[in-house]
Coordinates of C-alpha atoms in Angstrom, one line a residue:
M1 CA -19.3 1.7 -9.9
I2 CA -16.9 2.4 -7.1
P3 CA -13.5 3.3 -8.5
Y4 CA -10.3 2.7 -6.7
Y5 CA -9.3 6.4 -6.8
N6 CA -10.9 9.7 -7.5
P7 CA -8.6 12.5 -8.7
N8 CA -11.0 15.1 -7.3
I9 CA -10.4 17.6 -10.2
F10 CA -13.5 19.3 -11.4
F11 CA -14.5 22.0 -13.9
N12 CA -14.4 24.8 -11.3
D13 CA -10.8 23.9 -10.7
L14 CA -10.0 24.6 -14.4
F15 CA -11.2 28.1 -14.0
V16 CA -9.1 28.6 -10.9
L17 CA -6.0 27.3 -12.7
F18 CA -6.3 30.1 -15.3
T19 CA -5.9 32.6 -12.4
L20 CA -2.8 31.1 -10.9
K21 CA 0.8 32.0 -11.7
Q22 CA 3.6 29.5 -11.6
K23 CA 6.1 31.4 -9.5
E24 CA 3.7 32.3 -6.8
S25 CA 2.2 28.8 -6.8
E26 CA 5.7 27.1 -6.6
K27 CA 6.7 29.5 -3.8
A28 CA 3.5 28.7 -1.8
L29 CA 4.0 24.9 -2.3
T30 CA 7.7 25.2 -1.3
E31 CA 6.7 27.0 1.9
Y32 CA 4.0 24.4 2.6
Y33 CA 6.5 21.5 2.4
K34 CA 9.1 23.4 4.4
K35 CA 6.5 23.9 7.1
I36 CA 5.3 20.3 7.4
T37 CA 8.8 18.8 7.2
G38 CA 10.7 21.5 9.0
K39 CA 13.4 21.2 6.3
K40 CA 15.3 24.2 4.9
Y41 CA 15.4 23.1 1.3
V42 CA 12.7 21.9 -1.1
L43 CA 12.9 20.8 -4.7
F44 CA 10.1 19.6 -7.1
T45 CA 10.5 16.7 -9.6
N46 CA 8.4 15.0 -12.2
S47 CA 7.2 12.3 -9.7
C48 CA 8.1 10.7 -6.4
R49 CA 9.9 7.9 -8.3
S50 CA 11.9 10.6 -10.1
A51 CA 12.7 12.2 -6.8
L52 CA 14.1 8.9 -5.4
S53 CA 16.0 8.3 -8.7
L54 CA 17.6 11.7 -8.4
I55 CA 18.7 11.0 -4.9
Y56 CA 20.3 7.7 -5.7
K57 CA 21.9 8.8 -8.8
T58 CA 23.3 12.0 -7.3
I59 CA 24.0 11.4 -3.6
I60 CA 24.1 7.6 -3.0
I61 CA 26.2 6.5 -6.0
E62 CA 26.8 2.9 -4.9
G63 CA 26.4 0.5 -1.9
E64 CA 23.5 -1.2 -0.2
V65 CA 20.1 0.3 0.7
I66 CA 17.9 -1.3 3.3
T67 CA 14.2 -1.2 2.8
T68 CA 10.9 -3.2 3.0
P69 CA 9.8 -5.7 0.4
L70 CA 6.2 -4.8 0.8
T71 CA 6.0 -1.8 -1.5
C72 CA 5.4 -0.9 -5.1
S73 CA 8.1 -1.5 -7.7
A74 CA 8.3 2.3 -8.2
A75 CA 10.0 2.6 -4.8
I76 CA 12.6 -0.1 -5.6
E77 CA 13.5 0.6 -9.2
P78 CA 15.3 3.9 -8.4
I79 CA 17.6 2.0 -6.1
K80 CA 18.4 -0.8 -8.6
N81 CA 18.7 1.6 -11.6
S82 CA 21.3 3.7 -9.8
G83 CA 23.6 0.8 -9.3
C84 CA 22.9 0.3 -5.6
T85 CA 22.0 -3.1 -4.1
V86 CA 18.6 -3.5 -2.4
K87 CA 18.8 -5.3 0.9
Y88 CA 15.3 -6.3 2.1
V89 CA 14.2 -6.6 5.7
D90 CA 11.1 -8.5 6.7
I91 CA 7.9 -6.8 7.7
N92 CA 5.9 -6.6 10.9
I93 CA 2.9 -8.8 10.2
E94 CA 0.5 -6.5 12.1
T95 CA 1.5 -3.0 10.8
L96 CA 2.8 -4.3 7.4
N97 CA 5.8 -1.9 7.8
I98 CA 9.4 -2.8 8.0
D99 CA 10.3 -4.7 11.3
Y100 CA 12.8 -2.2 12.9
K101 CA 14.1 -5.0 15.2
L102 CA 15.6 -6.8 12.3
I103 CA 17.3 -3.8 10.6
E104 CA 20.6 -3.6 12.5
S105 CA 21.5 -7.2 11.8
K106 CA 21.4 -6.4 8.1
I107 CA 23.8 -3.5 8.2
T108 CA 27.3 -4.0 6.7
N109 CA 30.2 -1.7 5.8
K110 CA 28.5 -1.3 2.4
T111 CA 25.2 0.0 3.8
R112 CA 24.6 3.6 2.7
A113 CA 21.0 4.3 3.6
I114 CA 17.7 3.0 4.9
Q115 CA 14.7 3.9 2.8
L116 CA 11.6 4.0 5.0
I117 CA 8.2 3.5 3.4
H118 CA 5.2 4.5 5.5
L119 CA 2.8 2.0 3.8
G120 CA -0.8 3.3 3.4
G121 CA 0.1 6.3 5.5
V122 CA 1.0 4.3 8.6
P123 CA 4.3 5.6 10.0
C124 CA 7.1 3.2 10.7
N125 CA 8.8 3.1 14.2
I126 CA 10.8 6.1 13.2
N127 CA 12.6 6.9 16.5
A128 CA 14.0 3.4 16.8
I129 CA 15.2 3.5 13.2
K130 CA 16.6 7.0 13.5
E131 CA 18.8 5.7 16.4
I132 CA 20.1 3.0 14.1
T133 CA 21.0 5.4 11.3
T134 CA 22.7 7.8 13.7
K135 CA 24.7 5.0 15.3
H136 CA 26.0 3.7 12.0
N137 CA 26.3 7.0 10.3
I138 CA 24.0 6.1 7.3
L139 CA 21.3 8.2 5.6
L140 CA 17.7 7.9 6.5
I141 CA 15.4 8.5 3.5
E142 CA 11.7 8.8 4.1
D143 CA 9.4 7.8 1.3
C144 CA 6.3 9.7 2.2
A145 CA 4.4 9.1 -1.0
Q146 CA 1.6 7.5 0.9
S147 CA 1.9 9.4 4.2
Q148 CA 1.3 13.1 3.5
G149 CA -0.7 14.3 6.5
S150 CA 0.4 11.5 8.9
Y151 CA 2.1 12.2 12.2
Y152 CA 4.5 10.3 14.4
K153 CA 5.0 11.3 18.0
G154 CA 3.4 14.7 17.1
N155 CA 5.6 15.4 14.1
H156 CA 4.8 15.1 10.4
T157 CA 6.3 12.2 8.5
G158 CA 9.1 13.5 6.4
S159 CA 10.5 15.6 9.2
F160 CA 12.7 12.8 10.6
G161 CA 14.8 11.7 7.7
D162 CA 17.9 13.2 6.2
I163 CA 15.9 13.4 3.0
A164 CA 12.2 13.1 2.5
C165 CA 10.2 12.4 -0.7
F166 CA 6.5 13.1 -1.4
S167 CA 4.2 12.4 -4.3
L168 CA 2.0 15.2 -5.7
I169 CA -0.4 12.7 -7.1
K170 CA -1.1 9.8 -4.8
N171 CA -2.8 11.5 -1.8
A172 CA -2.2 15.0 -3.0
Y173 CA -4.5 14.6 -5.9
G174 CA -2.4 16.2 -8.7
I175 CA -1.5 15.1 -12.2
G176 CA 2.1 14.2 -11.4
G177 CA 5.1 15.6 -9.6
G178 CA 7.3 14.8 -6.6
V179 CA 9.0 16.6 -3.8
I180 CA 12.4 16.4 -2.2
A181 CA 13.0 18.0 1.2
T182 CA 16.3 18.1 3.1
D183 CA 18.3 20.2 5.6
S184 CA 21.6 19.5 3.8
Y185 CA 22.7 22.4 1.6
A186 CA 25.3 20.1 0.0
H187 CA 22.6 17.6 -1.0
F188 CA 20.3 20.4 -2.1
K189 CA 22.9 21.9 -4.3
E190 CA 23.9 18.6 -5.9
L191 CA 20.3 17.7 -6.6
K192 CA 19.4 21.1 -7.9
E193 CA 22.3 21.2 -10.3
T194 CA 21.3 17.8 -11.7
L195 CA 17.6 18.8 -11.9
N196 CA 18.4 22.0 -13.8
L197 CA 19.9 19.9 -16.6
L198 CA 16.6 18.1 -17.1
T199 CA 13.6 18.9 -19.3
S200 CA 9.9 18.9 -18.4
N201 CA 6.9 17.0 -19.6
S202 CA 5.3 18.4 -22.7
F203 CA 2.3 20.6 -22.2
I204 CA 0.2 18.3 -24.4
S205 CA 0.9 15.2 -22.4
D206 CA 0.1 17.0 -19.1
S207 CA -3.0 18.5 -20.6
L208 CA -4.2 15.1 -21.6
R209 CA -3.5 13.8 -18.1
L210 CA -5.5 16.7 -16.6
F211 CA -8.4 16.0 -19.0
Y212 CA -8.4 12.3 -18.1
S213 CA -8.4 13.2 -14.4
L214 CA -11.2 15.7 -14.9
L215 CA -13.4 13.1 -16.5
A216 CA -12.5 10.4 -14.0
S217 CA -13.6 12.7 -11.2
Y218 CA -17.3 12.6 -12.3
R219 CA -18.0 9.0 -11.3
H220 CA -21.8 9.7 -11.1
N221 CA -22.0 11.2 -14.6
F222 CA -22.5 8.2 -17.0
F223 CA -21.4 10.1 -20.1
L224 CA -18.2 11.6 -18.7
K225 CA -17.4 8.3 -16.9
S226 CA -17.8 6.4 -20.1
I227 CA -15.3 8.6 -21.9
S228 CA -12.9 8.3 -19.0
S229 CA -13.2 4.5 -19.0
F230 CA -12.6 4.4 -22.8
L231 CA -9.4 6.6 -22.5
F232 CA -8.2 4.4 -19.6
T233 CA -8.6 1.3 -21.7
L234 CA -6.5 2.8 -24.5
K235 CA -3.9 3.9 -21.9
K236 CA -3.8 0.3 -20.5
R237 CA -3.2 -1.2 -23.9
R238 CA -0.4 1.1 -24.6
S239 CA 1.3 0.7 -21.2
K240 CA 1.4 -3.1 -21.6
N241 CA 3.7 -2.7 -24.5
K242 CA 6.1 -0.4 -22.7
A243 CA 9.1 -1.5 -20.8
S244 CA 9.4 -0.2 -17.2
Q245 CA 11.7 2.8 -17.2
I246 CA 12.4 5.9 -15.1
I247 CA 12.5 9.2 -17.0
L248 CA 14.0 11.9 -14.9
R249 CA 12.4 15.3 -15.6
K250 CA 11.7 18.6 -14.0
P251 CA 8.1 19.3 -13.0
S252 CA 6.1 21.1 -15.6
K253 CA 4.3 24.4 -15.1
L254 CA 0.9 22.6 -15.3
Q255 CA 1.9 20.0 -12.6
I256 CA 2.9 22.8 -10.2
L257 CA -0.3 24.8 -10.8
V258 CA -2.5 21.7 -10.4
A259 CA -0.6 20.6 -7.3
Y260 CA -1.0 24.1 -5.7
R261 CA -4.7 24.1 -6.5
Q262 CA -5.2 20.7 -5.0
S263 CA -3.2 21.5 -1.9
Q264 CA -5.9 24.0 -1.1
K265 CA -8.4 21.1 -0.8
L266 CA -6.1 18.6 0.9
K267 CA -7.2 19.0 4.5
D268 CA -10.9 18.4 3.6
L269 CA -10.2 15.5 1.3
H270 CA -7.9 13.8 3.7
Q271 CA -10.5 14.1 6.5
K272 CA -13.3 12.6 4.3
R273 CA -11.0 9.7 3.3
K274 CA -10.1 9.1 7.0
E275 CA -13.7 9.1 8.1
I276 CA -14.6 6.4 5.5
G277 CA -11.4 4.5 6.3
V278 CA -12.0 4.4 10.1
I279 CA -15.6 3.2 9.5
L280 CA -14.3 0.4 7.2
I281 CA -11.5 -0.6 9.6
N282 CA -13.6 -0.8 12.7
K283 CA -16.3 -2.8 10.9
M284 CA -13.9 -5.1 9.2
I285 CA -12.1 -5.9 12.5
K286 CA -15.5 -6.5 14.2
R287 CA -16.5 -8.9 11.4
N288 CA -13.0 -10.6 11.5
I289 CA -12.3 -9.5 7.9
M290 CA -9.1 -7.6 8.7
E291 CA -6.2 -9.3 10.5
N292 CA -3.6 -6.5 10.3
R293 CA -3.9 -3.6 12.7
I294 CA -3.4 0.2 12.1
P295 CA -2.1 1.9 15.3
N296 CA -2.9 5.5 16.3
L297 CA -5.7 6.1 13.8
E298 CA -6.1 9.6 15.1
D299 CA -2.6 10.6 13.9
I300 CA -2.6 9.3 10.3
T301 CA -4.1 9.9 7.0
I302 CA -5.3 6.8 5.2
S303 CA -4.0 7.2 1.7
K304 CA -4.4 3.5 1.0
L305 CA -6.3 0.9 3.0
F306 CA -4.4 -2.3 2.9
V307 CA -6.3 -5.3 4.3
F308 CA -4.7 -8.7 5.2
N309 CA -6.6 -11.9 5.8
K310 CA -5.0 -15.3 5.5
N311 CA -8.0 -16.5 3.6
F312 CA -7.7 -14.0 0.8
Y313 CA -6.2 -14.8 -2.5
Y314 CA -5.6 -11.5 -4.2
K315 CA -6.4 -12.5 -7.9
D316 CA -9.7 -14.1 -6.9
I317 CA -10.8 -11.3 -4.6
V318 CA -9.9 -8.6 -7.1
N319 CA -11.9 -10.3 -9.8
F320 CA -14.8 -11.0 -7.4
F321 CA -15.1 -7.4 -6.5
K322 CA -14.7 -6.4 -10.2
E323 CA -17.7 -8.5 -11.0
N324 CA -19.7 -6.4 -8.5
S325 CA -18.5 -3.1 -10.0
I326 CA -15.9 -2.3 -7.3
E327 CA -12.3 -1.7 -8.1
V328 CA -10.0 -3.4 -5.6
M329 CA -6.2 -3.6 -6.1
H330 CA -3.6 -5.9 -4.8
L331 CA -0.6 -3.9 -3.7
S332 CA 0.1 -1.4 -6.5
H333 CA -1.0 -1.8 -10.1
K334 CA 1.5 -1.8 -12.8
S335 CA 1.1 -1.4 -16.6
G336 CA -2.7 -1.3 -16.1
S337 CA -2.9 -4.5 -14.0
P338 CA -4.5 -4.5 -10.5
Y339 CA -2.0 -7.1 -9.4
Q340 CA 1.7 -6.7 -8.4
P341 CA 3.9 -9.8 -8.6
M342 CA 6.5 -10.3 -5.9
L343 CA 9.5 -8.0 -6.2
M344 CA 11.8 -11.0 -6.3
S345 CA 11.7 -14.7 -6.7
M346 CA 10.7 -16.9 -3.8
E347 CA 14.2 -18.2 -3.6
E348 CA 15.6 -14.7 -3.2
A349 CA 13.0 -13.9 -0.6
A350 CA 14.0 -17.0 1.3
V351 CA 17.7 -15.8 1.2
F352 CA 16.6 -12.5 2.7
E353 CA 14.7 -14.4 5.4
L354 CA 11.4 -12.7 4.5
K355 CA 9.2 -15.2 6.3
N356 CA 6.3 -12.8 7.0
Y357 CA 6.4 -11.2 3.6
L358 CA 6.2 -14.6 1.9
S359 CA 3.3 -15.7 4.1
I360 CA 1.1 -12.7 3.4
H361 CA 2.0 -11.3 0.0
D362 CA -0.8 -13.1 -1.8
S363 CA -3.3 -12.3 1.0
I364 CA -3.4 -8.5 0.8
V365 CA -5.8 -6.2 -1.0
S366 CA -6.1 -2.5 -1.2
L367 CA -9.6 -1.0 -1.0
P368 CA -11.1 2.0 -2.7
L369 CA -11.4 5.2 -0.5
I370 CA -13.6 7.6 -2.5
E371 CA -14.4 10.8 -0.7
D372 CA -18.1 10.7 -1.7
M373 CA -18.6 7.1 -0.8
D374 CA -21.9 6.6 1.2
N375 CA -22.9 4.2 3.9
K376 CA -24.7 2.0 1.4
E377 CA -21.5 1.5 -0.6
I378 CA -19.4 0.9 2.5
D379 CA -21.9 -1.8 3.6
L380 CA -21.8 -3.3 0.2
I381 CA -18.0 -3.7 0.4
L382 CA -18.2 -5.3 3.8
D383 CA -21.0 -7.7 2.7
L384 CA -19.0 -8.7 -0.4
F385 CA -16.0 -9.5 1.8
C386 CA -18.1 -11.7 4.0
E387 CA -19.6 -13.4 1.0
Y388 CA -16.1 -14.1 -0.4
L389 CA -14.8 -15.4 2.8
N390 CA -17.8 -17.7 3.3
K391 CA -17.2 -19.2 -0.2
R392 CA -13.5 -19.7 0.5
K393 CA -14.3 -21.6 3.7
C394 CA -16.7 -23.9 2.0

């Protein structure tokens, strides 16, 4: 079995957690995010989605926010739930990021911010977009949930925006948590005052999440993996019955401790994922499997490997790989499903003139990037792609 994601939390990490102290761990994490972003102020939240929600509810009360349609719903819900209006701009079909050349034509006197999303760790054309936000005096919000460790023109993603957000779970391997970084003391003060009024997750819920992550990390241990799969099935059944909602909370003590422990392993884990990702990318391009292109591979982490091919149909290919014991996702799973429906109706997408988005939405999949994946498993993924494409062409 090749899972989509490995939390990389092991039994030896539990022993280390018992030796850590929250204040020292939070201070070290704060200094780490100050260093990579160059920002003066850092706050921690319950998740990256909570971080975005806090920003939109506290700083950007109303108005329009420009962003990309090719993202997960967790990046869009905070905008809508705050009372702001989402204004989508089409994507660049090669990089899958927002097409910066189309942004300025969408700006009105109601535009309050541009939310950049560095999809899969691939940075947007930040310099060009920064010029636009400066010219029109609007905020630039960097959603770096998938781009921790990526660089653009020699600087870390998150260092360009007026406000930057990170996830402490996606490619930072924690059990939850988000980060807000900014140079504005006024924004920092407002955000902190709101954050201080919130409660944290219960210790029990975070402990269960840690336990699940621990079991899920032992993919080669049949007994532990079986328990993990059983727990995931229960979680999947429960989540299907829950409405989508954003619960604003402070980070818990356990989230901070786990995040700090995992931060000590980040460089090594990112390097391993990148090595596997580069091999997959080069071989997929060589075999004409991958039609999108990832520029400047040496400067990025590969948190998610999104692959576009006009001959893919995401539901078919996800099921095909599942039959072969490999977890492949579409864009971002929601409520236990590996598929993500379009964020809007086709009629709405047409109104926004999202020609590229409409043409490739159903032809994108996201591959597993497990740090201990071997060459045999990599070749299996490639062979299955070729088998699938050959069947589609018949």
